[in-house]
Amino acid sequence: MIEIQDIHKSFGDNHVLKGIDAIFEPGRVSLIIGGSGSGKSTLLKCIVGLHQPEQGKVYFDRQEFTQMDSEDRVSIRRDIGMLFQNSALFDSMTVEQNIVFGLDMFTDMSKKEKIDRANFCLERVNLKGTNKLYPAELSGGMKKRVGIARAISMSPKYLFCDEPNSGLDPATSILIDELIQELTGEYQCTTIVVTHDMNSVMGIGEYILFLHKGEKFWEGSNEEMLQADVAELNNFVFASPLMKAARNTIK
Ligand SMILES: Nc1ncnc2c1ncn2[C@@H]1O[C@H](COP(=O)(O)OP(=O)(O)OP(=O)(O)O)[C@@H](O)[C@H]1O
Ligand SMILES: [Mg+2]
């Protein structure tokens, strides 16, 4: 479980996060949604420790992360898997080397154990046999799956995905969402996905946190979201013609 309390983050005069509270449960995919610039990525980075919030606390299974020194943070970081926006693979490394990289840094596994683990993770994301390919030889969806394979290589307790569907076609997006959901169940990890993809929200939005101008405007499930009477949320959710049409069939 991850709990955040009263998170504030500014960049100069730009007060980006204005006191965010939330609880993210294990074994469940939680979504952070909101318009561009609403602070989603900033919040995710505050949670994983890539940004230091000026105020507020982040607890990983009741351990207070924000005030830990860098040595103590390593023990939590080992349990974190992260899929970055644009996958952030190392272009000069093969698929296998990309996955083994984290195992080299954080484990004392033998070479064979690391390769076996890489093979297991690649099989899990349906990319068996791609070990020797370079990122430039992969499609966008394949890169995301390598990013996921890398994120799960250390059997994470906490899985973070920033825009896992950006740039993917709807069918591939659904496969990625299903994969993230399955892995969350398998590892019982606490998973947080940042997205503005309404298909994902409707597909896997069991718990949704809606940010607007750096504030938590609303939280709930996708079903509750469709019925919610919050103008800022409705403007976001029903912005596309498809969702507008869906709303008319619901009413
Ligand atoms: N490293 C940074 N330095 C300065 N300002 C930043 C930095 N990162 C984010 N910001 C600012 O914080 C605000 C929120 O940015 P953030 O990236 O969190 O938005 P977002 O909700 O993820 O948007 P998007 O959907 O476009 O990815 C923006 O005004 C942005 O300019
Ligand atoms: Mg972002």
Tab-separated table of N, CA and C in Angstrom, residues 29-45 81-88 140-145 147-148 159-169 172-177 180 191-201 204 209-211 236:
chain	number	residue	atom	x	y	z
A	29	VAL	N	-4.920	-1.700	-9.747
A	29	VAL	CA	-4.330	-0.658	-10.581
A	29	VAL	C	-5.049	0.648	-10.264
A	30	SER	N	-4.320	1.631	-9.760
A	30	SER	CA	-4.897	2.950	-9.500
A	30	SER	C	-4.488	3.887	-10.624
A	31	LEU	N	-5.416	4.703	-11.075
A	31	LEU	CA	-5.113	5.616	-12.181
A	31	LEU	C	-5.063	7.054	-11.689
A	32	ILE	N	-4.069	7.791	-12.165
A	32	ILE	CA	-4.050	9.242	-11.952
A	32	ILE	C	-4.368	9.859	-13.303
A	33	ILE	N	-5.476	10.605	-13.355
A	33	ILE	CA	-5.883	11.200	-14.629
A	33	ILE	C	-5.997	12.720	-14.471
A	34	GLY	N	-6.067	13.400	-15.593
A	34	GLY	CA	-6.203	14.850	-15.562
A	34	GLY	C	-5.650	15.445	-16.842
A	35	GLY	N	-5.985	16.697	-17.100
A	35	GLY	CA	-5.555	17.351	-18.328
A	35	GLY	C	-4.050	17.571	-18.355
A	36	SER	N	-3.574	17.957	-19.534
A	36	SER	CA	-2.153	18.220	-19.692
A	36	SER	C	-1.737	19.357	-18.761
A	37	GLY	N	-0.647	19.168	-18.031
A	37	GLY	CA	-0.153	20.203	-17.121
A	37	GLY	C	-0.836	20.210	-15.765
A	38	SER	N	-1.712	19.238	-15.505
A	38	SER	CA	-2.429	19.223	-14.222
A	38	SER	C	-1.546	18.719	-13.076
A	39	GLY	N	-0.396	18.140	-13.398
A	39	GLY	CA	0.544	17.716	-12.350
A	39	GLY	C	0.670	16.213	-12.167
A	40	LYS	N	0.168	15.429	-13.115
A	40	LYS	CA	0.177	13.959	-12.969
A	40	LYS	C	1.601	13.399	-12.872
A	41	SER	N	2.428	13.760	-13.859
A	41	SER	CA	3.797	13.215	-13.865
A	41	SER	C	4.565	13.734	-12.654
A	42	THR	N	4.316	14.980	-12.297
A	42	THR	CA	5.005	15.554	-11.128
A	42	THR	C	4.628	14.770	-9.870
A	43	LEU	N	3.355	14.415	-9.750
A	43	LEU	CA	2.930	13.648	-8.573
A	43	LEU	C	3.614	12.274	-8.562
A	44	LEU	N	3.631	11.622	-9.727
A	44	LEU	CA	4.279	10.303	-9.789
A	44	LEU	C	5.757	10.415	-9.395
A	45	LYS	N	6.403	11.463	-9.899
A	45	LYS	CA	7.834	11.643	-9.582
A	45	LYS	C	8.035	11.953	-8.109
A	81	GLY	N	9.188	-0.899	-9.613
A	81	GLY	CA	9.362	-1.069	-11.053
A	81	GLY	C	8.737	0.135	-11.726
A	82	MET	N	9.431	0.675	-12.712
A	82	MET	CA	8.894	1.888	-13.336
A	82	MET	C	8.925	1.784	-14.848
A	83	LEU	N	7.778	2.037	-15.450
A	83	LEU	CA	7.710	2.160	-16.911
A	83	LEU	C	7.622	3.649	-17.218
A	84	PHE	N	8.674	4.174	-17.826
A	84	PHE	CA	8.716	5.602	-18.103
A	84	PHE	C	7.925	5.929	-19.363
A	85	GLN	N	7.493	7.205	-19.425
A	85	GLN	CA	6.883	7.684	-20.654
A	85	GLN	C	7.954	7.491	-21.752
A	86	ASN	N	7.580	7.128	-22.956
A	86	ASN	CA	8.521	6.840	-24.069
A	86	ASN	C	9.424	5.634	-23.778
A	87	SER	N	9.060	4.824	-22.816
A	87	SER	CA	9.755	3.581	-22.464
A	87	SER	C	11.163	3.775	-21.900
A	88	ALA	N	11.883	4.829	-22.364
A	88	ALA	CA	13.223	5.158	-21.863
A	88	ALA	C	14.170	3.951	-21.854
A	140	GLY	N	6.565	0.561	-31.451
A	140	GLY	CA	6.238	1.282	-30.212
A	140	GLY	C	5.672	0.360	-29.135
A	141	GLY	N	4.757	-0.525	-29.560
A	141	GLY	CA	4.136	-1.441	-28.596
A	141	GLY	C	5.151	-2.427	-28.017
A	142	MET	N	6.088	-2.862	-28.877
A	142	MET	CA	7.127	-3.785	-28.385
A	142	MET	C	8.025	-3.078	-27.372
A	143	LYS	N	8.347	-1.811	-27.649
A	143	LYS	CA	9.196	-1.053	-26.704
A	143	LYS	C	8.510	-0.951	-25.349
A	144	LYS	N	7.199	-0.674	-25.376
A	144	LYS	CA	6.470	-0.583	-24.101
A	144	LYS	C	6.568	-1.911	-23.357
A	145	ARG	N	6.433	-2.998	-24.120
A	145	ARG	CA	6.464	-4.314	-23.456
A	145	ARG	C	7.857	-4.625	-22.910
A	147	GLY	N	9.806	-2.301	-21.844
A	147	GLY	CA	9.812	-1.440	-20.650
A	147	GLY	C	9.110	-2.119	-19.484
A	148	ILE	N	8.017	-2.807	-19.780
A	148	ILE	CA	7.288	-3.523	-18.716
A	148	ILE	C	8.127	-4.709	-18.235
A	159	LEU	N	4.538	-0.784	-8.692
A	159	LEU	CA	4.740	-0.638	-10.140
A	159	LEU	C	4.159	0.702	-10.588
A	160	PHE	N	4.976	1.511	-11.264
A	160	PHE	CA	4.538	2.830	-11.712
A	160	PHE	C	4.656	2.909	-13.229
A	161	CYS	N	3.606	3.385	-13.866
A	161	CYS	CA	3.625	3.494	-15.321
A	161	CYS	C	3.148	4.884	-15.716
A	162	ASP	N	4.015	5.637	-16.407
A	162	ASP	CA	3.624	6.970	-16.864
A	162	ASP	C	3.211	6.873	-18.331
A	163	GLU	N	1.936	7.093	-18.591
A	163	GLU	CA	1.371	7.060	-19.945
A	163	GLU	C	1.762	5.787	-20.713
A	164	PRO	N	1.394	4.615	-20.206
A	164	PRO	CA	1.811	3.372	-20.883
A	164	PRO	C	1.199	3.213	-22.273
A	165	ASN	N	0.147	3.963	-22.566
A	165	ASN	CA	-0.530	3.787	-23.859
A	165	ASN	C	-0.226	4.866	-24.872
A	166	SER	N	0.594	5.851	-24.496
A	166	SER	CA	0.778	6.964	-25.433
A	166	SER	C	1.414	6.448	-26.720
A	167	GLY	N	0.849	6.868	-27.828
A	167	GLY	CA	1.393	6.487	-29.133
A	167	GLY	C	1.016	5.105	-29.617
A	168	LEU	N	0.132	4.427	-28.895
A	168	LEU	CA	-0.252	3.072	-29.320
A	168	LEU	C	-1.671	3.063	-29.899
A	169	ASP	N	-1.926	2.106	-30.796
A	169	ASP	CA	-3.278	1.976	-31.336
A	169	ASP	C	-4.190	1.396	-30.248
A	172	THR	N	-3.662	-2.372	-29.228
A	172	THR	CA	-2.408	-2.608	-28.497
A	172	THR	C	-2.501	-1.998	-27.099
A	173	SER	N	-3.146	-0.836	-27.007
A	173	SER	CA	-3.310	-0.183	-25.698
A	173	SER	C	-4.043	-1.100	-24.731
A	174	ILE	N	-5.078	-1.749	-25.239
A	174	ILE	CA	-5.862	-2.633	-24.364
A	174	ILE	C	-5.003	-3.807	-23.903
A	175	LEU	N	-4.176	-4.348	-24.829
A	175	LEU	CA	-3.287	-5.457	-24.435
A	175	LEU	C	-2.319	-5.022	-23.336
A	176	ILE	N	-1.792	-3.812	-23.473
A	176	ILE	CA	-0.847	-3.304	-22.453
A	176	ILE	C	-1.581	-3.132	-21.118
A	177	ASP	N	-2.793	-2.568	-21.168
A	177	ASP	CA	-3.576	-2.393	-19.925
A	177	ASP	C	-3.845	-3.737	-19.262
A	180	ILE	N	-0.723	-5.039	-17.617
A	180	ILE	CA	-0.430	-4.342	-16.348
A	180	ILE	C	-1.375	-4.850	-15.259
A	191	THR	N	-0.011	-0.707	-7.876
A	191	THR	CA	0.295	-0.170	-9.205
A	191	THR	C	-0.369	1.188	-9.407
A	192	ILE	N	0.413	2.144	-9.874
A	192	ILE	CA	-0.127	3.476	-10.175
A	192	ILE	C	0.181	3.790	-11.632
A	193	VAL	N	-0.879	4.089	-12.377
A	193	VAL	CA	-0.737	4.390	-13.803
A	193	VAL	C	-1.200	5.824	-14.051
A	194	VAL	N	-0.337	6.612	-14.657
A	194	VAL	CA	-0.722	7.951	-15.087
A	194	VAL	C	-1.218	7.855	-16.515
A	195	THR	N	-2.384	8.398	-16.775
A	195	THR	CA	-2.908	8.286	-18.138
A	195	THR	C	-3.890	9.415	-18.434
A	196	HIS	N	-4.042	9.723	-19.731
A	196	HIS	CA	-5.217	10.521	-20.079
A	196	HIS	C	-6.012	9.786	-21.168
A	197	ASP	N	-5.790	8.479	-21.214
A	197	ASP	CA	-6.466	7.652	-22.207
A	197	ASP	C	-7.803	7.166	-21.639
A	198	MET	N	-8.889	7.663	-22.210
A	198	MET	CA	-10.208	7.321	-21.651
A	198	MET	C	-10.549	5.842	-21.834
A	199	ASN	N	-9.959	5.204	-22.863
A	199	ASN	CA	-10.190	3.760	-23.007
A	199	ASN	C	-9.649	3.015	-21.792
A	200	SER	N	-8.459	3.421	-21.343
A	200	SER	CA	-7.873	2.786	-20.146
A	200	SER	C	-8.748	3.047	-18.940
A	201	VAL	N	-9.200	4.279	-18.831
A	201	VAL	CA	-10.012	4.644	-17.674
A	201	VAL	C	-11.265	3.764	-17.623
A	204	ILE	N	-9.871	-0.228	-17.059
A	204	ILE	CA	-9.228	-0.714	-15.821
A	204	ILE	C	-9.349	0.290	-14.671
A	209	LEU	N	-7.938	8.772	-9.542
A	209	LEU	CA	-7.687	10.045	-8.856
A	209	LEU	C	-7.632	11.105	-9.951
A	210	PHE	N	-8.533	12.065	-9.894
A	210	PHE	CA	-8.587	13.107	-10.934
A	210	PHE	C	-7.930	14.371	-10.421
A	211	LEU	N	-6.878	14.804	-11.107
A	211	LEU	CA	-6.193	16.047	-10.743
A	211	LEU	C	-6.656	17.164	-11.663
A	236	PHE	N	-13.410	16.950	-18.650
A	236	PHE	CA	-12.280	16.108	-19.037
A	236	PHE	C	-12.770	14.785	-19.631
